[in-house]
Coordinates of C-alpha atoms in Angstrom, one line a residue:
M1 CA 0.0 0.0 0.0
R2 CA 1.2 3.4 -0.9
L3 CA -0.5 6.4 0.8
E4 CA -0.4 10.1 -0.2
I5 CA -1.5 12.9 2.1
L6 CA -2.5 15.9 0.1
P7 CA -3.4 19.4 1.4
V8 CA -6.5 21.3 0.1
P9 CA -5.4 24.9 0.3
G10 CA -7.5 27.9 -0.8
I11 CA -10.7 27.1 1.1
G12 CA -10.5 30.4 3.0
D13 CA -12.6 31.5 5.9
V14 CA -15.9 29.6 6.5
T15 CA -19.0 31.3 7.8
E16 CA -22.5 30.2 8.7
G17 CA -24.4 28.8 5.8
D18 CA -21.4 28.3 3.5
D19 CA -21.6 25.4 1.1
L20 CA -18.6 23.2 2.2
A21 CA -19.1 20.7 -0.7
A22 CA -18.8 23.5 -3.2
M23 CA -15.8 25.1 -1.4
I24 CA -13.9 21.7 -1.3
A25 CA -14.7 20.7 -4.8
T26 CA -13.6 24.1 -6.1
A27 CA -10.4 24.1 -4.1
A28 CA -9.6 20.4 -5.1
P29 CA -10.8 19.7 -8.6
W30 CA -8.3 16.8 -8.6
L31 CA -10.4 14.8 -6.1
R32 CA -11.1 11.3 -7.3
D33 CA -13.2 8.3 -6.2
G34 CA -11.8 6.4 -3.3
D35 CA -10.1 9.4 -1.7
V36 CA -10.6 10.0 2.0
L37 CA -11.4 13.6 2.9
V38 CA -10.2 14.6 6.4
V39 CA -12.2 17.7 7.3
T40 CA -11.5 19.8 10.4
S41 CA -14.6 19.9 12.6
K42 CA -14.3 23.6 13.1
I43 CA -15.2 24.5 9.5
V44 CA -18.1 22.1 9.7
S45 CA -19.3 23.8 12.9
K46 CA -18.9 27.2 11.4
A47 CA -20.9 26.3 8.3
E48 CA -23.6 24.8 10.5
G49 CA -23.8 27.8 12.8
R50 CA -22.4 26.0 15.9
L51 CA -21.1 29.3 17.4
V52 CA -22.0 31.2 20.5
D53 CA -21.4 34.8 21.4
V54 CA -19.4 35.6 24.5
P55 CA -17.6 38.7 25.9
A56 CA -14.2 39.3 24.5
D57 CA -12.4 39.2 27.8
G58 CA -12.6 39.5 31.6
P59 CA -14.6 37.5 34.2
E60 CA -17.7 37.8 32.1
R61 CA -16.1 35.8 29.3
L62 CA -15.0 33.1 31.8
A63 CA -18.5 32.9 33.3
A64 CA -20.1 32.7 29.8
R65 CA -17.6 29.9 28.8
D66 CA -18.5 28.0 31.9
E67 CA -22.2 28.2 31.0
V68 CA -21.5 26.9 27.5
L69 CA -19.3 24.1 28.8
A70 CA -22.1 23.0 31.3
A71 CA -24.6 22.9 28.4
E72 CA -22.3 20.7 26.3
T73 CA -21.5 18.3 29.2
T74 CA -23.3 15.2 30.1
R75 CA -20.7 14.0 32.7
V76 CA -17.7 15.5 34.4
V77 CA -14.8 13.0 34.3
A78 CA -12.0 15.0 36.0
T79 CA -11.3 18.6 37.1
R80 CA -7.8 20.0 37.9
G81 CA -7.7 23.7 38.3
A82 CA -9.2 25.4 35.3
T83 CA -9.0 22.1 33.3
R84 CA -12.3 20.2 32.8
I85 CA -12.3 16.8 31.2
V86 CA -15.9 16.0 30.4
Q87 CA -18.1 13.6 28.3
T88 CA -20.1 15.4 25.7
H89 CA -23.6 14.4 24.5
H90 CA -21.9 12.6 21.6
G91 CA -20.1 10.3 24.1
F92 CA -16.7 11.9 23.5
V93 CA -14.4 12.4 26.5
M94 CA -12.3 15.4 26.0
A95 CA -11.1 18.7 27.5
S96 CA -13.7 21.5 27.6
A97 CA -16.2 19.5 25.5
G98 CA -14.2 20.4 22.4
I99 CA -15.2 24.1 22.8
D100 CA -12.6 26.1 20.8
A101 CA -11.7 29.8 20.7
S102 CA -9.0 29.6 18.1
N103 CA -9.4 30.7 14.4
V104 CA -12.6 32.5 15.3
D105 CA -13.5 36.1 16.4
K106 CA -12.6 36.8 20.0
T107 CA -16.3 37.4 20.8
R108 CA -17.3 33.9 19.7
L109 CA -16.7 30.3 20.7
V110 CA -17.0 27.3 18.3
L111 CA -18.8 24.2 19.5
L112 CA -18.5 20.7 18.1
P113 CA -21.0 19.8 15.3
E114 CA -24.3 18.6 16.8
D115 CA -24.0 15.3 15.0
P116 CA -20.6 14.8 13.3
D117 CA -21.7 11.5 11.7
A118 CA -24.6 13.2 10.1
S119 CA -22.3 16.1 9.0
A120 CA -20.0 13.6 7.3
R121 CA -22.9 11.8 5.6
A122 CA -24.3 15.1 4.3
L123 CA -21.0 16.3 2.9
R124 CA -20.4 12.9 1.3
A125 CA -23.8 12.9 -0.3
A126 CA -23.4 16.5 -1.6
L127 CA -20.1 15.6 -3.3
R128 CA -21.6 12.4 -4.8
D129 CA -24.8 13.9 -6.0
R130 CA -23.5 17.3 -7.3
Y131 CA -19.9 16.4 -8.4
D132 CA -20.1 12.7 -9.1
L133 CA -17.4 12.0 -6.5
D134 CA -17.5 8.8 -4.4
V135 CA -15.3 9.6 -1.5
A136 CA -15.2 8.8 2.2
V137 CA -15.4 11.7 4.7
I138 CA -13.9 12.0 8.2
I139 CA -14.7 14.9 10.5
S140 CA -11.7 15.3 12.8
D141 CA -10.8 17.2 15.9
T142 CA -7.9 17.4 18.3
M143 CA -7.8 15.5 21.5
G144 CA -5.3 14.7 24.3
R145 CA -4.8 11.2 25.6
P146 CA -4.5 9.7 29.0
W147 CA -0.9 8.9 30.1
R148 CA 0.6 10.6 27.0
N149 CA 1.6 14.2 26.4
G150 CA 0.8 15.9 23.2
L151 CA -2.3 16.1 21.1
T152 CA -3.5 14.2 18.0
D153 CA -6.4 14.4 15.7
V154 CA -9.2 11.8 16.0
A155 CA -12.4 11.1 14.1
L156 CA -15.6 12.6 15.4
G157 CA -17.7 11.7 12.4
V158 CA -17.3 9.2 9.5
A159 CA -19.1 8.3 6.3
G160 CA -18.2 6.0 3.5
M161 CA -15.8 3.7 5.4
S162 CA -15.8 1.6 8.5
A163 CA -14.4 3.3 11.6
I164 CA -12.7 0.2 12.9
R165 CA -10.6 -2.4 11.0
D166 CA -11.4 -5.7 12.8
H167 CA -8.6 -8.3 12.7
R168 CA -10.2 -10.7 15.1
G169 CA -10.2 -14.3 13.7
E170 CA -7.3 -13.6 11.3
I171 CA -4.2 -15.6 11.5
D172 CA -0.8 -13.9 12.1
P173 CA 2.4 -15.1 10.3
Y174 CA 3.2 -17.4 13.3
G175 CA -0.1 -19.2 13.1
N176 CA -1.8 -17.4 16.0
E177 CA -5.4 -16.4 15.8
L178 CA -5.9 -12.8 16.6
Q179 CA -8.4 -12.4 19.5
L180 CA -8.6 -8.7 20.4
T181 CA -7.1 -6.6 17.6
Q182 CA -9.4 -3.9 16.4
M183 CA -7.7 -0.9 14.8
A184 CA -9.3 2.6 14.9
V185 CA -8.2 3.3 11.3
V186 CA -10.2 6.5 11.0
D187 CA -8.4 7.9 14.0
E188 CA -5.1 7.0 12.3
L189 CA -6.2 8.6 9.1
A190 CA -7.4 11.7 11.0
G191 CA -3.9 12.0 12.6
A192 CA -2.3 11.5 9.2
G193 CA -4.3 14.4 7.8
E194 CA -3.3 16.6 10.7
L195 CA 0.3 16.3 9.7
I196 CA -0.3 18.6 6.7
K197 CA -3.2 20.7 8.0
G198 CA -1.7 22.2 11.1
K199 CA -3.3 24.8 13.4
C200 CA -2.0 28.0 11.9
D201 CA -1.7 27.2 8.2
Q202 CA -5.4 27.7 7.3
V203 CA -5.5 24.3 5.6
P204 CA -8.7 22.7 7.2
V205 CA -9.0 19.8 4.7
A206 CA -6.6 17.1 3.7
V207 CA -7.0 14.1 1.4
V208 CA -5.6 10.7 2.1
R209 CA -5.2 8.8 -1.2
G210 CA -4.4 5.1 -1.5
Y211 CA -5.9 3.7 1.6
L212 CA -9.3 2.8 0.1
G213 CA -9.7 1.2 -3.2
A214 CA -13.2 2.6 -3.2
A215 CA -15.5 4.1 -0.7
R216 CA -18.1 1.6 0.7
P217 CA -21.6 1.9 -1.0
D218 CA -23.3 2.8 2.3
D219 CA -22.2 5.3 4.9
G220 CA -21.4 2.8 7.5
D221 CA -21.9 3.0 11.3
G222 CA -20.0 6.2 11.7
A223 CA -17.6 7.3 14.5
R224 CA -20.1 6.2 17.2
A225 CA -18.5 2.8 16.8
L226 CA -15.5 4.3 18.5
V227 CA -17.3 5.3 21.7
R228 CA -16.7 2.7 24.4
D229 CA -19.7 1.4 26.2
A230 CA -19.9 2.6 29.8
E231 CA -19.9 -0.9 31.2
M232 CA -16.6 -1.5 29.4
D233 CA -14.9 1.7 30.6
L234 CA -12.3 0.9 33.2
F235 CA -11.2 4.5 33.6
S236 CA -14.5 6.4 33.8
L237 CA -13.3 8.9 36.4
G238 CA -10.1 10.7 37.3
T239 CA -8.3 9.6 40.4
A240 CA -9.6 12.3 42.7
E241 CA -13.1 11.9 41.4
A242 CA -13.0 8.1 41.9
Q243 CA -11.8 8.6 45.5
A244 CA -14.6 11.1 46.1
A245 CA -17.1 8.6 44.6
G246 CA -15.9 6.0 47.0
L247 CA -16.4 8.3 49.9
R248 CA -19.9 9.1 48.8
A249 CA -20.6 5.4 48.4
A250 CA -19.3 4.7 51.8
A251 CA -21.8 7.2 53.2
T252 CA -24.8 5.8 51.3
L253 CA -24.2 2.0 51.3
A254 CA -26.3 0.0 53.7
D255 CA -24.8 -0.5 57.1
G256 CA -24.4 -4.2 56.9
P257 CA -23.5 -7.0 54.4
G258 CA -25.2 -6.9 51.0
P259 CA -27.8 -9.3 49.8
T260 CA -25.2 -11.6 48.2
P261 CA -21.7 -12.6 49.4
A262 CA -19.0 -10.2 48.5
D263 CA -16.6 -11.1 45.7
P264 CA -13.4 -12.3 47.4
A265 CA -11.3 -10.7 44.6
A266 CA -13.0 -7.4 45.2
V267 CA -12.3 -7.6 48.9
D268 CA -8.7 -8.3 48.1
R269 CA -8.5 -5.3 45.9
A270 CA -9.9 -3.1 48.6
V271 CA -7.4 -4.4 51.1
A272 CA -4.6 -3.8 48.7
A273 CA -5.8 -0.3 48.0
V274 CA -5.2 0.7 51.7
A275 CA -2.2 -1.5 52.5
D276 CA 0.3 1.3 52.0
V277 CA -1.5 3.9 54.0
V278 CA -2.5 2.1 57.2
A279 CA -0.7 2.6 60.4
P280 CA 2.4 0.4 60.9
G281 CA 1.5 -2.9 62.5
T282 CA -2.1 -2.9 61.3
V283 CA -3.1 -6.0 59.3
F284 CA -6.3 -7.2 57.7
T285 CA -7.1 -10.9 57.7
H286 CA -9.8 -13.0 56.3
V287 CA -11.3 -15.7 58.5
T288 CA -13.3 -18.8 57.6
D289 CA -17.1 -18.8 57.0
E290 CA -17.5 -20.9 60.2
E291 CA -15.5 -18.3 62.2
V292 CA -17.5 -15.5 60.6
R293 CA -20.9 -17.0 61.5
A294 CA -19.7 -18.0 65.0
G295 CA -18.4 -14.5 65.6
L296 CA -21.4 -12.8 64.2
V297 CA -23.8 -14.9 66.3
A298 CA -21.7 -14.2 69.3
T299 CA -21.6 -10.5 68.9
V300 CA -24.7 -9.6 66.9
P301 CA -27.6 -12.1 67.4
G302 CA -29.8 -12.4 64.4
W303 CA -27.2 -11.1 61.9
P304 CA -28.2 -12.3 58.4
A305 CA -26.8 -15.6 57.2
Q306 CA -25.5 -14.1 53.9
A307 CA -22.6 -12.4 55.8
T308 CA -19.9 -14.6 54.6
G309 CA -16.8 -12.5 55.0
L310 CA -15.1 -10.8 58.0
V311 CA -12.0 -8.7 57.9
L312 CA -10.1 -8.3 61.2
G313 CA -7.5 -5.7 62.1
A314 CA -4.9 -6.2 64.7
P315 CA -2.9 -3.1 66.0
P316 CA 0.5 -3.6 67.6
A317 CA 0.7 -4.5 71.3
P318 CA 0.6 -2.9 73.8
V319 CA -2.4 -0.9 72.6
D320 CA -2.7 2.7 73.8
Q321 CA -5.3 5.4 73.0
P322 CA -3.5 6.8 70.0
D323 CA -3.1 3.3 68.6
L324 CA -6.9 2.8 68.9
V325 CA -7.5 6.1 67.1
R326 CA -5.2 5.1 64.3
F327 CA -6.7 1.7 64.1
G328 CA -10.2 3.1 63.9
A329 CA -9.1 5.3 61.0
D330 CA -7.6 2.3 59.3
L331 CA -10.9 0.4 59.5
Q332 CA -12.7 3.4 58.0
R333 CA -10.2 3.6 55.2
L334 CA -10.8 -0.1 54.5
R335 CA -14.5 0.5 54.6
T336 CA -14.2 3.3 52.1
A337 CA -12.1 1.1 49.8
L338 CA -14.7 -1.6 50.0
A339 CA -17.4 0.9 49.2
A340 CA -15.4 1.9 46.1
E341 CA -15.8 -1.8 45.0
G342 CA -19.5 -1.6 45.7
I343 CA -19.3 -3.7 48.8
S344 CA -21.3 -2.6 51.9
S345 CA -19.9 -3.4 55.3
A346 CA -20.5 -2.8 59.0
L347 CA -18.2 -2.1 61.9
L348 CA -18.4 -4.8 64.6
P349 CA -16.7 -5.8 67.8
P350 CA -14.3 -8.7 67.3
P351 CA -15.5 -12.3 67.6
D352 CA -14.9 -13.9 71.0
G353 CA -11.3 -14.9 71.6
S354 CA -9.9 -12.5 69.0
T355 CA -7.1 -10.1 70.0
A356 CA -8.2 -7.7 67.3
S357 CA -9.7 -4.3 68.3
G358 CA -12.2 -4.1 65.5
A359 CA -13.8 -5.9 62.7
L360 CA -15.7 -5.4 59.4
A361 CA -18.6 -7.6 58.3
V362 CA -18.9 -7.7 54.5

């Protein structure tokens, strides 16, 4: 495969109501079937009128921007100082909901397209119907990435090609069947297009030639295929927000074991989460079901039979008042960690014969 990445200069400033298909076709009369158009989302937003008026500067501008951000946000993921990482109504997780103040008048902000997939489909249809061009269209925007510095362009909307190249079931050169590999090819093409578009060069459209033999006959599922389902998201919150959520859960979970036995692996994760912050000498130990039930019956008559786990803590001996205070704090830390795993618990006296100074029923 040989790829070419070609700039489309000469489009000029885009304003509300402009005909993007005409502007692109005029600026790039050399377009041909099978090309992939990578179009910066900002010119799509401008043409669609996705702009809001704000003061040019001062606290009023910041207040107005905050209001716009709140309207574009469905969920706050993380906040650090002035930085807000949020999930938009499209499902994208990005800084400031993609709201942009660059390459636009100082009294306006540019929002993301309302429906980038629909925008890509409309642009593709216009180029096909009016200019007899069968191309694929990617609407792109810039995002940061967790754990990596720097920005890269990704696809917000797609039409005429699949967003993901699924290699599952294929056999590699060593005879191994691929089980998990799904490549976000439209993100890779968006990043390739950004190499020649840039932020200050006023080249909002690039063409990637050679990747597709031909655009697919239908528009495909769009970039929505790239949005991970919430139940599959292992990093749905920032660290501080996850800790706060655990504290809130600790305050609202029932004071007692849940209706089903706690997952031992989840209990182990909770113990591991506090292992490095507890007072020296404090340990947490699992005991057997028989010991649990015997202890619970001895200390809390009538305790429900589904309580199948008990975690004991033993402070160093001899125990003085500060030790007990620290130990109580350690038990609360553990309870919070359990709550973060969705496990309710209850503080209990230790079972008979135990040297521990506290216990948790889970």
